[in-house]
Amino acid sequence: MIEERKLNRLSYGLTALTLLLLALVLSAVALASLRSFERVLQPQLAAKAEVVAEVIVSQVDRGLQAGVPLTELRGFTDFADIVLADHPEIVRVELRDAEGRVLFASSGAPLPPEDAAWAGEEPVTLGGERLGSLAVAVAPGYVAERLREIEGEVLVILLVSLFLTFEILLVVVAMFVTEPVRRLGRLLAEGEQGVFRHTAAGEGSDEIGRFARAFNGLVRRRQARYLRLRESLGPATPPEIAALVQDLDRRLQPEERPEDRAAGSVADVRMPLFLFFFATELSRSFLPIFARDLYTPLPWLSYEVTIALPIALYLLLVAVLTPLAGALAGRFGSRRLFLIGLLPTGLGLLMTALAGDILALILWRCVNAAGFALTTIAALDYIARAAGRNRRAEGMAIYTAAFVTAGLCGTSIGGILADRLGYHATFLVAAVLALLSAIMLVVNLRARGAEASGGGVRLRPADFLLVLTSARFQLLILIAAIPTQLLTTGYLFYATPMLLDAVGYSTSVIGQVMMVYFVVMILLGVPSARLADRFGRYRLFAGAGLLLAGFAALLPAATEGAAHFALWVALSMGLVGIAHALSIPAQGAILLQEAERVGGERRTASIAAYRVLERVGSVLGPLLAATLAAVYGYAWTIGLLGLYVLACGLVFTLVSLLRRRGGAAATN
Amino acid sequence: MRLSVKIAVYMLGVIAFAVLLLTYLTNAKFRSLQEEVERSRFLALALDIKGTAERGLALGLDLEQMDNLGAILDRLDREHPEILSLRILDDQGEELHAAGPPLEPATTTAGLHHLRVLGEAGGEAGLRDVSGDSAFGLMVPMVNAFGQVAGVLVLHYDRAPAEAAARAVTLEQMQFAALALLFGGLAALLTAALYLRGVTRGFARMTRWAEEEASASAAEGADDDLERRFLEVRRRADEVEEMVVRAENRLRRG
């Protein structure tokens, strides 16, 4: 085979070069845009300063007309302070006499008359006579400060574009370079053994395609000569050449179906899968707020629980339908199931865009959940088949990368789109993306035959019993997995948007805060998993992750009301990201260890049962957060969830340590 | 199409997508900020009128008795050409003072209805957006000394100048983007050609070897592992062909 290392180097090298180029181009466009914005906004601010001056002068005029001399307008400072409180961009107002001496001014430090901040001067007159003037100073850094907000968003967009580009480029390079070379590598490996039964599929017009054509010509010429020989032999092969012909049969008998076409490639689904996740993640940053806007009372349910239902029921249905989807993947084949799953996804997103009340929202989110369960299982099934045994871990890494990158990009871009287009239109965009995903899937997989069915292991109630009655599984699921999932959905996905919205942050800021979690997960997920593998101390990593996540969740309550509160929440998100990067892969490794103890055919089933049970935490998260928020508010609810995770982390670490000590004592 | 060109086209496609995304999203943010600054300018005027009216209401005057309000509306309408319409309505929607024609009646009626519902529920009346297709607008409630809504000020303004400025910015951004894409395209082509030079040359050489009748080029030597392996494959292919020839000859002799 061609060296994987070289292919990866080629692929990542090309991607790195493009990213560098992209960063340069985007930075140039962003800088030029910011300069344009500043040029247009400055005069608008000056116009605003004039209006404020006009408003104050009209009051001064009223005083003068009532007979109060300019020098006796003693209430000026209080009045100016009130006006300035409504206009943060105006920093100072001065009432000056005809000679330019300051008579009265708003509170605060004076500015020298030559300061560039003075934006305008409005004359103060009485009966046509100029008595003085009113000068208004605009905060010198106001536009820059407001543009810094845009700069922050530009940086976010740049980051998102880089991740998005990385995702797309990996697919492009895989499609045109690494996969064709890998396929040729398989043929060359056969050729080195003197076997020429297969030809290369997909002869493109580039150098690799031309080589594939030439290689096929080389093979076909030999196959044709051999087939002519075979024809001339007739029904009986002369015994003196029988052994030679038999050897030639093994080497040159063309196979009816080129091997490459049947195998498929993980790259085929990478982009459609990314688009699918991207579409479903677009609403992440505003879904609870959208639910709140559509709120209508439902019998027996509190306001908080009702608006948490679209998220909680979605997660519940995904958990319930996943085992069913696994069985369907065996029956229909992953390609067909993937396409079937995209139908409810697209429909659900489209109808959510048109939802007029909370019931409609809940209904269509449930349809979405069915789509999500079917599609993700189909994708996992396809990847497992296409990657084969040797590249299964890589296949799963591609799946996880698509999910996390889409989470990052979708959350942030969804927030910005919702701010600009509104919630309904953002769901429409998501529906279009789901459709695009389906089209790409049809195009990419049209050459692949219907995949073989079967192979999956069906879940039985006994599998759940096995997981629930094993003390080791109990520890992992109750003390580690459920608290982790609970914090993810309760804090990150439900309480964060509600908390920040209540404080007055825009949807795009909420999206940016939430994306910190995904960025950290993307950057640290693989390195921390490798580190855990190297040390083999999975329980230590899982325990440390739980403890850190618990501490991190205490931050919003501890900093409630602080300046730049969103930054504190972002810090908390980042720490939870680090904690989950430490904890989640380690939990997965412990799960595999425990499943190995079960052994046999039920090993896979016990993993699947564990995954279903783990989602109990996902479902409970939003419901518990909503219930607690009604009593304690969002910041303290997050704090309580943090305390719970912290307690679980302590128990998990202690039990793990005791078991380790017990194990060591038994060995001695 | 050459591999480097193909990859460059895709690189450019990706860069174009990212540039368009960046341009669209930053433009969206800019427009939001621009609208906010513009709105706050008109809001300053509206709050001034509200203050004047509420002082009168506190003295026990009715809104319709305050003739100075009409004069203020006329003056503002004269001095600010972007203002299309300024109207003071009572809590039932009856026009008391006005400068300019009534605009966006549907959103205004809905705004008043909202205020009434809010008032009945004991809620606090605040600023309301009454923009429509033809104009942008604000509705500012005016409350008496008891906190009851006595009427509203409806201000509609023309966004055409701001829109023109925003369009100019968008055009500029498009020009930057096009220029950046041109540069990006050239750089992508150059980068891909340089980076893939080894790969494309290798495949071109292997293609030549594959197309030759005999593996005479083996003497040329291979530059890397892939080429070395292909030369081995080529040698094996010739061996297999020799086996076929041997079988043909034996068959002929037999």
Coordinates of N, CA, C and O in Angstrom, one line a residue, chain A residues 359-447:
Chain A
L359 N -46.8 24.1 20.6 CA -47.2 22.8 20.3 C -46.7 22.4 18.9 O -46.1 21.3 18.8
A360 N -46.8 23.3 18.0 CA -46.3 23.0 16.6 C -44.8 22.8 16.7 O -44.2 22.0 16.1
L361 N -44.1 23.7 17.5 CA -42.7 23.6 17.6 C -42.3 22.2 18.2 O -41.4 21.6 17.7
I362 N -43.0 21.8 19.2 CA -42.6 20.5 19.9 C -42.9 19.4 18.9 O -42.0 18.5 18.7
L363 N -44.0 19.4 18.1 CA -44.3 18.4 17.2 C -43.2 18.3 16.1 O -42.7 17.2 15.9
W364 N -42.8 19.4 15.5 CA -41.9 19.4 14.4 C -40.4 19.1 14.9 O -39.6 18.5 14.2
R365 N -40.2 19.4 16.2 CA -38.9 19.0 16.7 C -38.8 17.5 16.9 O -37.8 16.9 16.8
C366 N -40.0 16.9 17.2 CA -40.0 15.5 17.4 C -39.7 14.8 16.0 O -39.0 13.8 15.9
V367 N -40.3 15.4 15.0 CA -40.1 14.8 13.6 C -38.6 15.0 13.3 O -38.0 14.0 12.7
N368 N -38.0 16.1 13.7 CA -36.6 16.3 13.5 C -35.8 15.2 14.2 O -34.8 14.8 13.7
A369 N -36.2 14.9 15.4 CA -35.5 13.9 16.2 C -35.5 12.6 15.5 O -34.4 11.9 15.5
A370 N -36.6 12.2 14.9 CA -36.7 10.9 14.2 C -35.7 11.0 13.0 O -34.9 10.0 12.8
G371 N -35.6 12.1 12.3 CA -34.6 12.2 11.2 C -33.2 12.1 11.7 O -32.4 11.5 11.1
F372 N -33.0 12.8 12.9 CA -31.6 12.8 13.4 C -31.2 11.4 13.8 O -30.1 10.9 13.5
A373 N -32.1 10.6 14.5 CA -31.7 9.3 14.9 C -31.4 8.4 13.7 O -30.4 7.7 13.6
L374 N -32.3 8.5 12.6 CA -32.1 7.6 11.5 C -30.8 8.0 10.7 O -30.0 7.1 10.4
T375 N -30.6 9.3 10.5 CA -29.5 9.7 9.7 C -28.2 9.4 10.4 O -27.2 8.9 9.8
T376 N -28.1 9.7 11.7 CA -26.8 9.4 12.4 C -26.5 7.9 12.4 O -25.3 7.6 12.2
I377 N -27.5 7.1 12.7 CA -27.2 5.7 12.7 C -26.8 5.2 11.3 O -25.8 4.4 11.1
A378 N -27.5 5.7 10.3 CA -27.1 5.3 8.9 C -25.7 5.7 8.6 O -24.9 5.0 8.0
A379 N -25.3 6.9 9.0 CA -24.0 7.4 8.7 C -23.0 6.6 9.4 O -21.9 6.2 8.8
L380 N -23.2 6.3 10.7 CA -22.3 5.4 11.4 C -22.1 4.1 10.8 O -21.0 3.5 10.7
D381 N -23.2 3.5 10.3 CA -23.2 2.2 9.7 C -22.4 2.3 8.4 O -21.6 1.4 8.1
Y382 N -22.7 3.3 7.6 CA -22.0 3.4 6.3 C -20.5 3.6 6.6 O -19.6 3.0 5.9
I383 N -20.1 4.4 7.5 CA -18.7 4.7 7.8 C -18.0 3.4 8.3 O -16.9 3.0 7.8
A384 N -18.7 2.6 9.1 CA -18.1 1.4 9.6 C -17.9 0.4 8.5 O -16.8 -0.2 8.4
R385 N -18.8 0.4 7.5 CA -18.6 -0.5 6.3 C -17.5 0.0 5.4 O -16.7 -0.8 5.0
A386 N -17.6 1.3 5.1 CA -16.6 1.9 4.2 C -15.2 1.9 4.7 O -14.2 1.7 4.0
A387 N -15.1 2.1 6.0 CA -13.7 2.2 6.6 C -13.1 0.8 6.8 O -11.9 0.7 6.7
G388 N -13.9 -0.1 7.0 CA -13.4 -1.5 7.2 C -12.8 -1.6 8.6 O -12.7 -0.6 9.3
R389 N -12.3 -2.8 8.9 CA -11.8 -3.0 10.3 C -10.5 -2.1 10.5 O -10.4 -1.6 11.6
N390 N -9.7 -2.0 9.5 CA -8.4 -1.3 9.8 C -8.5 0.2 10.0 O -7.6 0.8 10.6
R391 N -9.5 0.8 9.4 CA -9.6 2.3 9.5 C -10.9 2.7 10.3 O -11.4 3.8 10.0
R392 N -11.4 1.8 11.1 CA -12.6 2.1 11.8 C -12.4 3.3 12.8 O -13.3 4.2 12.8
A393 N -11.3 3.4 13.5 CA -11.1 4.5 14.4 C -11.0 5.8 13.6 O -11.6 6.8 14.0
E394 N -10.4 5.8 12.5 CA -10.3 7.0 11.6 C -11.7 7.4 11.2 O -12.1 8.6 11.2
G395 N -12.5 6.4 10.8 CA -13.9 6.6 10.3 C -14.7 7.3 11.4 O -15.4 8.3 11.2
M396 N -14.5 6.8 12.7 CA -15.3 7.4 13.8 C -14.8 8.8 14.1 O -15.5 9.7 14.5
A397 N -13.5 9.0 13.9 CA -12.9 10.3 14.1 C -13.5 11.3 13.1 O -13.8 12.5 13.5
I398 N -13.7 10.8 11.9 CA -14.3 11.7 10.8 C -15.7 12.1 11.2 O -16.1 13.2 11.1
Y399 N -16.4 11.1 11.8 CA -17.8 11.3 12.2 C -17.8 12.4 13.3 O -18.6 13.3 13.3
T400 N -17.0 12.2 14.3 CA -16.9 13.1 15.5 C -16.5 14.5 15.0 O -17.1 15.5 15.4
A401 N -15.5 14.5 14.1 CA -15.0 15.8 13.6 C -16.2 16.6 12.9 O -16.3 17.8 13.1
A402 N -16.9 15.9 12.1 CA -18.0 16.5 11.4 C -19.1 17.0 12.4 O -19.5 18.2 12.3
F403 N -19.3 16.3 13.4 CA -20.3 16.7 14.4 C -19.9 17.9 15.2 O -20.6 18.9 15.4
V404 N -18.6 17.8 15.7 CA -18.1 18.9 16.6 C -17.9 20.2 15.7 O -18.3 21.3 16.1
T405 N -17.3 20.0 14.5 CA -17.1 21.2 13.7 C -18.4 21.9 13.3 O -18.5 23.1 13.3
A406 N -19.4 21.0 13.0 CA -20.7 21.6 12.6 C -21.3 22.2 13.8 O -22.0 23.3 13.7
G407 N -21.1 21.7 15.0 CA -21.6 22.3 16.2 C -21.0 23.7 16.4 O -21.7 24.6 16.7
L408 N -19.7 23.8 16.2 CA -19.0 25.1 16.3 C -19.6 26.1 15.3 O -20.0 27.2 15.6
C409 N -19.5 25.7 14.0 CA -19.9 26.6 13.0 C -21.4 26.9 13.0 O -21.8 28.1 12.9
G410 N -22.2 25.9 13.2 CA -23.7 26.1 13.2 C -24.1 27.0 14.3 O -24.9 27.9 14.1
T411 N -23.6 26.8 15.5 CA -24.0 27.6 16.7 C -23.7 29.0 16.5 O -24.5 29.9 16.7
S412 N -22.5 29.3 16.0 CA -22.1 30.7 15.8 C -22.8 31.3 14.6 O -23.4 32.4 14.7
I413 N -22.8 30.7 13.4 CA -23.4 31.3 12.3 C -24.9 31.3 12.5 O -25.6 32.3 12.1
G414 N -25.5 30.3 13.1 CA -26.9 30.4 13.4 C -27.3 31.6 14.2 O -28.3 32.2 14.0
G415 N -26.5 31.9 15.2 CA -26.7 33.1 16.0 C -26.7 34.4 15.2 O -27.6 35.2 15.4
I416 N -25.7 34.5 14.3 CA -25.6 35.7 13.5 C -26.8 35.8 12.5 O -27.4 36.8 12.4
L417 N -27.2 34.6 11.9 CA -28.3 34.6 11.0 C -29.6 35.0 11.7 O -30.4 35.7 11.2
A418 N -29.8 34.4 12.9 CA -31.0 34.7 13.6 C -31.1 36.2 14.0 O -32.2 36.8 13.9
D419 N -30.0 36.8 14.3 CA -30.0 38.2 14.6 C -30.4 39.0 13.4 O -31.1 40.0 13.5
R420 N -30.0 38.6 12.2 CA -30.2 39.4 11.0 C -31.5 39.0 10.3 O -32.3 39.8 9.9
L421 N -31.7 37.7 10.2 CA -32.9 37.2 9.4 C -34.1 36.8 10.3 O -35.2 36.8 9.8
G422 N -33.9 36.6 11.6 CA -34.9 36.1 12.4 C -34.9 34.6 12.6 O -34.2 33.9 11.8
Y423 N -35.6 34.1 13.6 CA -35.5 32.7 13.9 C -36.2 31.8 12.8 O -35.6 30.8 12.4
H424 N -37.3 32.3 12.3 CA -38.0 31.5 11.3 C -37.2 31.3 10.1 O -37.0 30.2 9.6
A425 N -36.6 32.4 9.6 CA -35.8 32.3 8.4 C -34.6 31.4 8.6 O -34.1 30.8 7.6
T426 N -34.0 31.5 9.8 CA -32.8 30.6 10.0 C -33.2 29.1 9.9 O -32.4 28.3 9.4
F427 N -34.4 28.8 10.4 CA -34.8 27.4 10.2 C -35.0 27.1 8.7 O -34.7 25.9 8.3
L428 N -35.4 28.0 8.0 CA -35.6 27.8 6.5 C -34.2 27.5 5.9 O -34.1 26.6 5.1
V429 N -33.2 28.3 6.3 CA -31.8 28.1 5.8 C -31.4 26.7 6.2 O -30.8 25.9 5.4
A430 N -31.7 26.3 7.4 CA -31.4 24.9 7.8 C -32.0 23.8 7.0 O -31.4 22.8 6.6
A431 N -33.3 24.1 6.6 CA -34.0 23.1 5.8 C -33.4 23.0 4.4 O -33.2 21.9 3.9
V432 N -32.9 24.2 3.9 CA -32.3 24.1 2.6 C -30.9 23.4 2.7 O -30.6 22.6 1.8
L433 N -30.2 23.5 3.8 CA -29.0 22.8 4.0 C -29.2 21.3 4.0 O -28.4 20.5 3.5
A434 N -30.3 20.9 4.7 CA -30.6 19.5 4.8 C -30.9 18.9 3.4 O -30.5 17.8 3.1
L435 N -31.6 19.7 2.6 CA -31.9 19.3 1.2 C -30.6 19.2 0.4 O -30.4 18.2 -0.3
L436 N -29.7 20.1 0.6 CA -28.4 20.1 -0.1 C -27.6 18.9 0.3 O -27.0 18.2 -0.5
S437 N -27.7 18.5 1.6 CA -27.0 17.4 2.1 C -27.6 16.1 1.4 O -26.8 15.2 1.0
A438 N -28.9 16.0 1.2 CA -29.5 14.9 0.6 C -29.0 14.8 -0.9 O -28.7 13.7 -1.4
I439 N -29.0 16.0 -1.6 CA -28.6 16.0 -3.0 C -27.1 15.5 -3.1 O -26.8 14.6 -3.9
M440 N -26.3 16.0 -2.2 CA -24.8 15.5 -2.2 C -24.7 14.0 -2.0 O -23.9 13.4 -2.6
L441 N -25.6 13.6 -1.1 CA -25.5 12.1 -0.8 C -25.9 11.3 -2.0 O -25.3 10.3 -2.3
V442 N -27.0 11.7 -2.7 CA -27.5 11.0 -3.9 C -26.3 11.0 -4.9 O -26.0 10.0 -5.5
V443 N -25.7 12.2 -5.1 CA -24.7 12.3 -6.1 C -23.4 11.4 -5.7 O -22.9 10.7 -6.5
N444 N -23.0 11.6 -4.5 CA -21.8 10.9 -4.0 C -21.9 9.4 -4.0 O -21.0 8.6 -4.3
L445 N -23.2 8.9 -3.7 CA -23.3 7.5 -3.5 C -24.0 6.8 -4.6 O -24.4 5.7 -4.5
R446 N -24.3 7.6 -5.8 CA -25.0 7.0 -6.8 C -24.3 5.7 -7.4 O -24.9 4.8 -7.9
A447 N -23.0 5.8 -7.4 CA -22.2 4.7 -8.0 C -22.1 3.5 -7.0 O -21.8 2.4 -7.5

